[in-house]
Coordinates of C-alpha atoms in Angstrom, one line a residue:
Chain Y
M1 CA -18.7 58.4 43.9
S2 CA -16.0 57.2 46.2
A3 CA -15.1 59.2 49.2
S4 CA -11.7 60.0 47.8
V5 CA -13.1 63.1 45.9
L6 CA -13.4 64.9 49.2
Y7 CA -9.7 64.7 49.9
D8 CA -6.5 64.5 48.0
A9 CA -4.2 61.5 47.9
P10 CA -2.6 62.1 51.3
G11 CA 0.9 63.4 51.5
P12 CA 3.4 62.4 54.1
K13 CA 2.0 64.7 56.8
A14 CA -1.6 63.7 56.1
V15 CA -0.6 60.0 56.2
V16 CA 0.8 60.4 59.6
R17 CA -2.2 62.4 60.8
N18 CA -4.6 59.8 59.3
R19 CA -2.7 57.0 61.1
I20 CA -3.1 58.9 64.4
Y21 CA -6.8 59.3 63.8
A22 CA -7.1 55.7 62.8
V23 CA -5.3 54.6 66.0
L24 CA -7.4 56.9 68.2
G25 CA -10.6 55.9 66.5
S26 CA -9.9 52.2 66.8
L27 CA -8.9 52.7 70.4
A28 CA -12.1 54.6 71.1
I29 CA -14.2 51.9 69.5
L30 CA -12.3 49.1 71.1
A31 CA -12.6 50.8 74.5
L32 CA -16.4 51.0 74.1
L33 CA -16.5 47.3 73.2
A34 CA -14.2 46.4 76.1
V35 CA -16.3 48.4 78.6
S36 CA -19.5 46.7 77.3
I37 CA -17.9 43.2 77.6
V38 CA -16.4 43.9 81.0
R39 CA -19.7 45.2 82.4
L40 CA -21.7 42.3 80.8
S41 CA -19.3 39.7 82.2
D42 CA -19.4 41.5 85.6
K43 CA -23.1 40.9 85.7
G44 CA -22.6 37.3 84.7
H45 CA -24.1 37.6 81.2
L46 CA -21.1 36.1 79.5
A47 CA -20.9 33.0 81.7
P48 CA -20.7 29.8 79.6
E49 CA -23.9 28.6 81.2
M50 CA -25.8 31.6 79.8
W51 CA -24.9 30.5 76.3
D52 CA -25.2 26.8 77.0
I53 CA -28.9 27.0 76.9
F54 CA -28.7 27.0 73.1
N55 CA -27.4 23.4 73.2
Y56 CA -30.7 22.2 74.6
S57 CA -32.8 20.6 71.9
G58 CA -36.0 22.1 73.4
I59 CA -34.7 25.6 73.1
R60 CA -33.5 24.9 69.6
E61 CA -36.9 23.6 68.6
N62 CA -38.5 26.7 70.1
I63 CA -36.3 28.9 68.0
A64 CA -36.9 26.8 64.9
D65 CA -40.7 27.1 65.6
G66 CA -40.3 30.8 66.0
V67 CA -38.5 31.1 62.7
V68 CA -41.2 29.1 61.0
A69 CA -43.9 31.2 62.5
T70 CA -42.1 34.4 61.4
L71 CA -41.7 33.1 57.9
K72 CA -45.3 32.0 57.8
A73 CA -46.5 35.4 58.7
F74 CA -44.0 36.9 56.3
G75 CA -45.2 34.7 53.5
L76 CA -48.8 35.5 54.0
A77 CA -48.0 39.2 54.3
A78 CA -45.8 39.2 51.2
V79 CA -48.5 37.6 49.1
G80 CA -51.2 39.7 50.6
S81 CA -49.3 43.0 50.2
L82 CA -48.4 42.2 46.6
V83 CA -51.9 41.3 45.6
L84 CA -53.3 44.3 47.4
G85 CA -50.6 46.4 45.9
V86 CA -51.5 45.5 42.4
L87 CA -55.2 46.0 43.0
L88 CA -54.7 49.4 44.6
A89 CA -52.2 50.5 41.9
V90 CA -54.7 49.6 39.2
A91 CA -57.5 51.3 41.1
R92 CA -55.4 54.5 41.5
L93 CA -54.7 54.5 37.8
S94 CA -58.4 53.9 37.0
D95 CA -60.3 56.2 34.6
H96 CA -63.3 56.3 37.0
K97 CA -63.0 59.1 39.5
P98 CA -64.8 57.4 42.5
V99 CA -62.5 54.3 42.2
R100 CA -59.4 56.5 42.0
W101 CA -60.5 58.6 45.0
A102 CA -61.4 55.6 47.1
A103 CA -58.0 54.0 46.4
T104 CA -56.2 57.2 47.1
G105 CA -58.0 57.7 50.3
F106 CA -57.3 54.2 51.5
I107 CA -53.6 54.4 50.6
E108 CA -53.2 57.8 52.3
L109 CA -55.0 56.8 55.4
F110 CA -53.2 53.5 56.1
R111 CA -49.8 54.8 55.1
S112 CA -50.0 57.7 57.6
I113 CA -51.0 55.5 60.5
P114 CA -48.4 53.6 62.4
L115 CA -48.4 49.9 61.3
L116 CA -48.5 48.8 64.9
I117 CA -51.8 50.6 65.5
T118 CA -53.4 49.0 62.4
I119 CA -52.2 45.6 63.5
Y120 CA -53.5 46.1 67.0
A121 CA -56.8 47.5 65.8
V122 CA -57.3 44.5 63.5
W123 CA -56.4 42.2 66.3
V124 CA -58.6 43.7 68.9
G125 CA -61.4 44.5 66.6
F126 CA -61.8 41.4 64.4
L127 CA -59.3 38.7 64.8
T128 CA -58.6 38.4 68.5
D129 CA -58.2 34.6 68.4
Y130 CA -56.2 34.5 65.2
S131 CA -53.1 36.6 65.9
M132 CA -51.3 35.2 62.9
W133 CA -54.0 36.4 60.6
A134 CA -54.3 39.7 62.4
L135 CA -50.5 40.3 61.9
A136 CA -50.6 39.1 58.3
L137 CA -53.6 41.3 57.5
G138 CA -52.2 44.4 59.2
L139 CA -48.9 43.9 57.4
S140 CA -50.7 43.3 54.1
I141 CA -52.7 46.5 54.4
Y142 CA -49.8 48.8 55.2
N143 CA -47.3 47.2 52.8
G144 CA -49.9 46.8 50.1
C145 CA -50.4 50.6 50.2
V146 CA -46.6 51.1 49.9
Q147 CA -46.3 48.5 47.1
A148 CA -49.2 50.2 45.3
E149 CA -47.3 53.5 45.2
V150 CA -44.2 51.7 44.0
L151 CA -46.0 50.0 41.2
R152 CA -47.8 53.2 40.2
A153 CA -44.4 54.9 40.0
G154 CA -43.3 51.9 37.9
V155 CA -46.2 52.2 35.5
N156 CA -45.7 55.9 35.1
S157 CA -42.0 55.3 34.3
V158 CA -42.9 53.1 31.3
P159 CA -42.2 55.1 28.2
K160 CA -45.4 56.7 26.8
G161 CA -44.9 55.1 23.4
Q162 CA -45.5 51.6 24.9
R163 CA -49.0 52.5 25.9
E164 CA -49.7 54.4 22.7
A165 CA -48.4 51.5 20.6
A166 CA -50.6 49.1 22.5
Y167 CA -53.7 51.2 22.0
A168 CA -52.8 51.6 18.4
L169 CA -52.8 47.8 18.0
G170 CA -56.4 47.9 19.3
M171 CA -55.9 46.5 22.7
S172 CA -58.4 47.2 25.4
K173 CA -57.5 49.2 28.5
T174 CA -57.3 46.0 30.6
Q175 CA -55.1 44.3 28.0
V176 CA -52.8 47.3 27.9
M177 CA -52.5 47.3 31.7
V178 CA -52.1 43.5 32.1
S179 CA -49.9 42.6 29.2
V180 CA -47.9 45.8 28.5
L181 CA -47.7 48.2 31.4
M182 CA -47.7 46.0 34.5
P183 CA -45.0 43.5 33.4
Q184 CA -42.6 46.4 32.6
A185 CA -43.5 48.2 35.8
V186 CA -42.9 45.1 38.0
R187 CA -39.6 44.5 36.2
A188 CA -38.4 48.1 36.7
M189 CA -39.4 48.2 40.3
L190 CA -38.4 44.7 41.3
P191 CA -35.5 45.8 43.5
T192 CA -37.6 48.3 45.3
I193 CA -40.4 45.8 45.7
I194 CA -38.0 43.3 47.3
S195 CA -36.5 46.0 49.6
Q196 CA -40.0 46.7 50.8
L197 CA -40.4 42.9 51.4
V198 CA -37.3 43.2 53.7
V199 CA -39.2 45.9 55.6
T200 CA -42.2 43.6 55.8
L201 CA -40.0 40.8 57.2
K202 CA -38.6 43.1 59.8
D203 CA -42.1 44.3 60.7
T204 CA -43.3 40.8 61.5
S205 CA -41.6 41.4 64.8
L206 CA -44.5 43.6 65.7
G207 CA -46.3 40.3 66.2
F208 CA -44.5 40.5 69.5
I209 CA -47.0 43.0 70.7
I210 CA -50.1 41.0 69.8
L211 CA -48.6 37.9 71.4
Y212 CA -48.2 36.0 68.1
P213 CA -45.4 33.4 68.9
E214 CA -43.0 34.6 66.2
L215 CA -39.2 34.7 66.6
L216 CA -39.1 37.7 68.9
Q217 CA -41.9 36.6 71.1
T218 CA -40.2 33.1 71.3
A219 CA -37.0 34.9 72.4
R220 CA -38.8 36.7 75.1
L221 CA -40.4 33.5 76.3
I222 CA -37.1 31.7 76.3
A223 CA -35.4 34.5 78.2
S224 CA -38.1 34.9 80.8
N225 CA -38.7 31.2 81.4
T226 CA -35.1 30.0 81.7
Q227 CA -33.2 30.9 84.8
V228 CA -29.5 30.5 84.7
N229 CA -27.3 31.3 87.8
G230 CA -30.3 33.2 89.2
Q231 CA -30.6 35.4 86.2
Y232 CA -32.6 35.6 83.0
P233 CA -30.5 35.1 79.8
Y234 CA -31.8 38.2 78.0
V235 CA -28.4 39.2 76.6
S236 CA -27.5 35.8 75.0
T237 CA -31.0 35.3 73.6
I238 CA -31.2 38.8 72.1
V239 CA -27.8 38.3 70.5
V240 CA -28.7 35.0 69.0
I241 CA -32.1 36.1 67.7
G242 CA -30.6 39.4 66.4
C243 CA -28.1 37.4 64.4
I244 CA -30.9 35.3 62.9
Y245 CA -32.9 38.5 61.9
V246 CA -29.9 40.2 60.4
A247 CA -29.0 37.1 58.4
M248 CA -32.6 36.8 57.1
C249 CA -32.8 40.4 56.1
L250 CA -29.3 40.5 54.5
A251 CA -30.3 37.4 52.5
L252 CA -33.3 39.2 51.1
S253 CA -31.5 42.4 50.4
G254 CA -28.8 40.3 48.7
L255 CA -31.5 39.0 46.4
A256 CA -32.5 42.5 45.6
T257 CA -29.0 43.5 44.7
W258 CA -28.5 40.4 42.6
I259 CA -31.7 41.1 40.6
E260 CA -30.7 44.7 40.2
R261 CA -27.3 43.7 38.8
R262 CA -29.0 41.1 36.4
G263 CA -31.4 43.8 35.3
R264 CA -28.6 46.2 34.6
R265 CA -26.9 43.6 32.4
A266 CA -30.1 42.9 30.3
K267 CA -30.3 45.3 27.4
T268 CA -34.0 46.0 27.3
G269 CA -33.9 49.7 27.6
I270 CA -35.9 49.6 30.7
T271 CA -34.1 51.2 33.6
M272 CA -34.2 49.4 36.9
A273 CA -34.7 51.4 40.2
P274 CA -31.7 51.1 42.5
A275 CA -32.1 48.4 45.2
A276 CA -32.7 49.0 48.8
A277 CA -34.9 52.0 48.6
P278 CA -37.6 50.8 50.9
V279 CA -40.3 53.4 50.7
T280 CA -42.6 53.9 53.5
A281 CA -43.3 57.4 54.5
A282 CA -44.6 60.6 53.0
D283 CA -43.9 60.4 49.3
P284 CA -42.9 57.0 47.9
V285 CA -43.2 58.2 44.3
G286 CA -40.9 61.1 44.9
A287 CA -38.6 58.9 46.9
V288 CA -38.4 56.2 44.3
V289 CA -38.0 58.6 41.4
G290 CA -35.6 60.7 43.4
A291 CA -33.5 57.7 44.4
G292 CA -33.3 56.6 40.8
A293 CA -32.1 59.9 39.7
E294 CA -29.8 60.8 42.5
V295 CA -28.2 57.8 44.1
P296 CA -25.6 56.3 41.9
D297 CA -24.5 53.5 44.1
G298 CA -28.1 52.4 44.7
R299 CA -27.6 51.4 48.3
D300 CA -29.4 54.3 49.8
G301 CA -33.1 54.7 50.5
T302 CA -35.6 55.9 52.8
T303 CA -36.7 54.1 55.8
N304 CA -39.2 52.4 57.9
Chain N
M1 CA -66.9 61.2 70.2
N2 CA -67.6 60.1 73.8
V3 CA -64.5 58.1 74.1
L4 CA -62.4 61.2 73.4
L5 CA -64.3 63.6 75.7
D6 CA -64.5 61.1 78.6
N7 CA -60.8 60.4 78.5
F8 CA -59.5 63.7 77.1
S9 CA -56.7 64.2 79.7
E10 CA -55.2 60.7 78.9
F11 CA -55.5 61.4 75.2
R12 CA -53.7 64.8 75.7
D13 CA -51.0 63.1 77.7
G14 CA -50.6 60.5 75.0
F15 CA -50.4 63.1 72.2
I16 CA -47.9 65.2 74.1
G17 CA -45.9 62.0 74.7
T18 CA -45.8 61.2 71.0
V19 CA -44.6 64.7 70.2
E20 CA -42.0 64.6 72.9
I21 CA -40.5 61.2 72.0
T22 CA -40.5 62.2 68.3
A23 CA -38.7 65.5 69.1
V24 CA -36.1 64.0 71.4
S25 CA -35.3 61.0 69.1
S26 CA -35.3 63.2 66.0
V27 CA -32.5 65.3 67.6
I28 CA -30.6 62.2 68.6
A29 CA -31.0 60.7 65.1
L30 CA -30.0 63.9 63.3
V31 CA -26.8 64.5 65.3
L32 CA -25.8 60.9 65.3
G33 CA -26.7 60.5 61.6
L34 CA -24.6 63.5 60.6
L35 CA -21.6 62.2 62.6
L36 CA -21.9 58.7 61.1
A37 CA -22.2 60.2 57.6
G38 CA -19.0 62.1 58.4
F39 CA -17.4 58.8 59.5
R40 CA -18.5 57.0 56.3
V41 CA -16.8 59.5 54.0
S42 CA -13.8 60.2 56.1
P43 CA -10.2 59.2 55.1
V44 CA -9.8 57.2 58.3
P45 CA -10.5 53.4 57.7
P46 CA -11.6 52.4 61.2
L47 CA -14.1 55.2 61.3
R48 CA -15.4 54.2 57.9
F49 CA -15.7 50.6 59.0
F50 CA -17.5 51.6 62.2
G51 CA -20.0 53.7 60.2
T52 CA -20.7 50.9 57.7
A53 CA -21.1 48.3 60.4
W54 CA -23.5 50.5 62.3
V55 CA -25.7 51.1 59.2
T56 CA -25.7 47.5 58.1
L57 CA -26.5 46.2 61.5
L58 CA -29.2 48.6 62.5
R59 CA -31.0 48.8 59.2
N60 CA -31.4 45.0 59.2
T61 CA -32.6 44.7 62.7
P62 CA -36.3 45.0 63.5
L63 CA -37.0 48.0 65.7
T64 CA -38.9 45.9 68.2
L65 CA -35.7 43.8 68.8
L66 CA -33.8 47.1 69.2
F67 CA -36.3 48.2 71.8
L68 CA -35.7 44.9 73.6
V69 CA -31.9 45.5 73.5
F70 CA -32.3 49.0 74.9
F71 CA -34.6 47.9 77.7
F72 CA -32.8 44.7 78.7
V73 CA -29.2 44.9 77.6
V74 CA -28.1 48.6 77.6
P75 CA -29.1 49.2 81.3
E76 CA -26.8 46.3 82.2
I77 CA -23.9 48.1 80.6
F78 CA -24.5 51.8 81.0
F79 CA -26.7 54.0 83.2
P80 CA -28.8 51.5 85.0
G81 CA -32.2 52.9 86.0
M82 CA -32.8 55.2 83.1
S83 CA -36.4 56.1 82.4
P84 CA -38.3 54.2 79.8
F85 CA -38.8 57.5 77.9
L86 CA -35.1 58.0 77.5
L87 CA -34.4 54.4 76.6
G88 CA -37.2 54.5 74.0
S89 CA -35.9 57.7 72.6
L90 CA -32.4 56.3 72.4
A91 CA -33.6 53.1 70.6
L92 CA -35.6 55.2 68.1
G93 CA -32.8 57.7 67.7
F94 CA -30.1 55.1 67.1
Y95 CA -32.3 53.2 64.6
T96 CA -33.2 56.3 62.7
A97 CA -29.6 57.6 62.7
S98 CA -28.6 54.8 60.3
F99 CA -31.2 56.0 57.8
V100 CA -30.2 59.7 58.3
C101 CA -26.6 58.7 57.7
E102 CA -27.4 57.0 54.4
T103 CA -29.5 59.9 53.2
V104 CA -26.8 62.4 54.1
R105 CA -24.2 60.3 52.4
S106 CA -26.3 60.1 49.2
G107 CA -26.8 63.8 49.5
I108 CA -23.1 64.3 49.6
N109 CA -22.9 62.1 46.5
T110 CA -25.2 64.5 44.6
V111 CA -22.9 67.5 45.0
P112 CA -21.1 67.9 41.7
L113 CA -17.6 66.6 41.7
G114 CA -16.1 69.9 40.5
Q115 CA -17.3 71.6 43.8
A116 CA -15.2 69.3 46.0
E117 CA -12.3 69.5 43.5
A118 CA -12.4 73.3 43.4
A119 CA -12.4 73.4 47.2
R120 CA -9.5 71.1 47.4
S121 CA -7.6 73.0 44.7
I122 CA -7.8 76.2 46.7
G123 CA -6.2 74.3 49.6
M124 CA -9.2 73.5 51.8
T125 CA -8.8 70.5 54.2
F126 CA -11.3 67.6 54.4
T127 CA -13.2 69.2 57.2
Q128 CA -13.3 72.6 55.5
T129 CA -14.5 71.0 52.2
L130 CA -17.2 69.1 54.0
R131 CA -18.4 72.0 56.2
L132 CA -18.2 75.0 53.9
I133 CA -18.7 73.5 50.4
V134 CA -20.3 70.1 50.3
L135 CA -22.7 69.9 53.2
P136 CA -24.5 73.2 52.6
Q137 CA -25.2 72.1 49.1
A138 CA -26.1 68.5 50.1
T139 CA -28.6 69.9 52.6
R140 CA -30.9 71.0 49.8
T141 CA -31.2 67.6 48.2
V142 CA -31.4 65.9 51.6
I143 CA -34.4 67.8 52.9
P144 CA -37.2 65.9 51.1
P145 CA -36.0 62.4 52.0
L146 CA -35.3 63.5 55.6
S147 CA -38.9 64.6 55.9
S148 CA -39.9 61.0 55.0
I149 CA -37.5 59.7 57.6
F150 CA -38.9 61.8 60.4
I151 CA -42.5 60.9 59.4
A152 CA -41.5 57.3 59.6
L153 CA -39.9 58.0 63.0
T154 CA -43.2 59.5 64.2
K155 CA -45.0 56.3 63.2
N156 CA -42.3 54.1 64.7
S157 CA -42.7 55.9 68.0
A158 CA -45.9 53.8 68.4
I159 CA -43.7 50.9 69.3
A160 CA -42.4 52.8 72.3
G161 CA -46.0 52.8 73.6
A162 CA -45.9 49.0 73.8
F163 CA -42.8 49.4 76.0
S164 CA -44.6 51.5 78.7
V165 CA -43.8 54.9 77.3
T166 CA -46.8 57.3 77.5
E167 CA -47.9 58.0 74.0
L168 CA -50.8 57.6 71.6
F169 CA -50.6 53.9 71.1
G170 CA -50.6 53.4 74.9
W171 CA -53.9 55.4 74.9
Q172 CA -55.4 53.1 72.2
K173 CA -54.4 50.1 74.2
L174 CA -55.8 51.5 77.4
M175 CA -59.1 52.4 75.7
S176 CA -59.5 49.0 74.1
D177 CA -58.6 47.3 77.4
Q178 CA -61.5 49.3 79.0
G179 CA -63.8 47.9 76.4
Y180 CA -64.4 50.9 74.2
D181 CA -65.3 50.2 70.6
I182 CA -62.0 50.0 68.7
V183 CA -63.2 51.9 65.6
P184 CA -63.7 55.4 67.1
V185 CA -60.5 54.9 69.2
F186 CA -58.6 54.0 66.1
V187 CA -59.9 57.1 64.3
W188 CA -58.9 59.5 67.1
V189 CA -55.4 58.0 67.4
A190 CA -55.0 58.2 63.6
L191 CA -56.0 61.8 63.7
G192 CA -53.4 62.5 66.4
Y193 CA -50.7 61.0 64.3
L194 CA -51.9 62.8 61.2
V195 CA -51.5 66.1 63.1
V196 CA -47.9 65.3 64.0
T197 CA -46.9 64.0 60.5
F198 CA -48.6 67.0 58.7
A199 CA -46.8 69.4 61.0
I200 CA -43.5 67.7 60.1
S201 CA -44.1 67.7 56.4
G202 CA -45.3 71.3 56.6
A203 CA -42.1 72.3 58.5
F204 CA -39.9 70.6 55.9
R205 CA -41.8 72.2 53.0
L206 CA -41.2 75.6 54.6
L207 CA -37.5 74.7 55.1
E208 CA -37.3 73.6 51.5
S209 CA -38.7 76.8 50.1
R210 CA -36.5 78.9 52.4
M211 CA -33.4 77.1 51.2
E212 CA -34.3 77.2 47.5
V213 CA -31.9 78.8 45.2
A214 CA -32.1 79.5 41.5
R215 CA -29.7 77.2 39.7

């Protein structure tokens, strides 16, 4: 729905009023920006030397290393969380009560604990010398639980007839799961799965706290080791690193939107969940199903 | 058990800290999120643009980076010397506001078109339509996803602990630095968070049943 339903096509008076609001609004926003820029340049953060540091090949290499380290942790965590997600989803849908209960308990426990605390506990408890693996493992556990719930919602959204037809053909339960239900569930949930991967990518920045030299940690090291004009270039480093993060995340979300659009075009009769509904908190199933039912433009979701 | 009893006062402070930062940043996120949602559906293009830019930027920035911004950049521009607690609450609140905004906007989208049209046809202005007709109805659909957002906020508040705000993660760090076994510490901290998140989901369930109407 476009916003225009909330108000009529403006008449002459409303046009004038809207223009006044537009001017006032832009002035307020510009004033805020101007104040920020003036204050920053007063403190010398906008001096050319502060931004010159990014011309040094050493600092560029540092940033490139940081990006590689971030992507490495992200890749490991992505694979780990997807594998764990499939395993947990299958376990949650199992016919055996103990397996189902164990999986449910695991998912509920790790989903309700802050990710940072899981990562920190893994780091201190088991992998003190391997911060990359601690980060990847922590991320895999948490996001695996979320992906499991997403996949479960996907399996449950496959029409009942599919399962019944597969059983009627004499397939075993494993065959039904592997060759009928899971492929359709993954396909239906692909946008949501990728949106959750965006969350995973963002969360690699928690490696900062366990001293893994990923992008953010690199940024902090650059900022606190380089002194320009007697000051530390926190502002310029944060701006540059922030742009890199936003670009990476937007690229991944763009992929989700593209896949969603492709899925909508294909006429398979399986509906795709809308993209960008990263599900983390209380009730992913409800959130996913709810998002599918309620959000027509598909750009809204929950949070992390 | 010993690790809790021996350090109970620190644990209590950490727990209260988590509750406090959650409460303060929830209020910030709610107020700001509603305002931004209003911006995003308003007829004024610059405000719409501002809302969209805010949501796109903040939803694609890691929260840890945002904490760095609030601890190193914001004091250079406004209010130098603010307490870590306030800076942390602002970072959490600003971040969560973008999610609240998107939820409220999608809630507005679920209100049947005829409602807004009827409101307009009896001569209501944009503000009146939004305030009297659309938002009260949107509230009902928005409550369940909002509860998830505030639970996520509670969990995200752990990051504030790494930036020298007193809360539960800080306690876990302190205890593991003192050489306590990480497993019991982890369990107690987890229980602390469970209490807060259960309280939030309980409160929202209550709210939901209060606002329920037969349709």
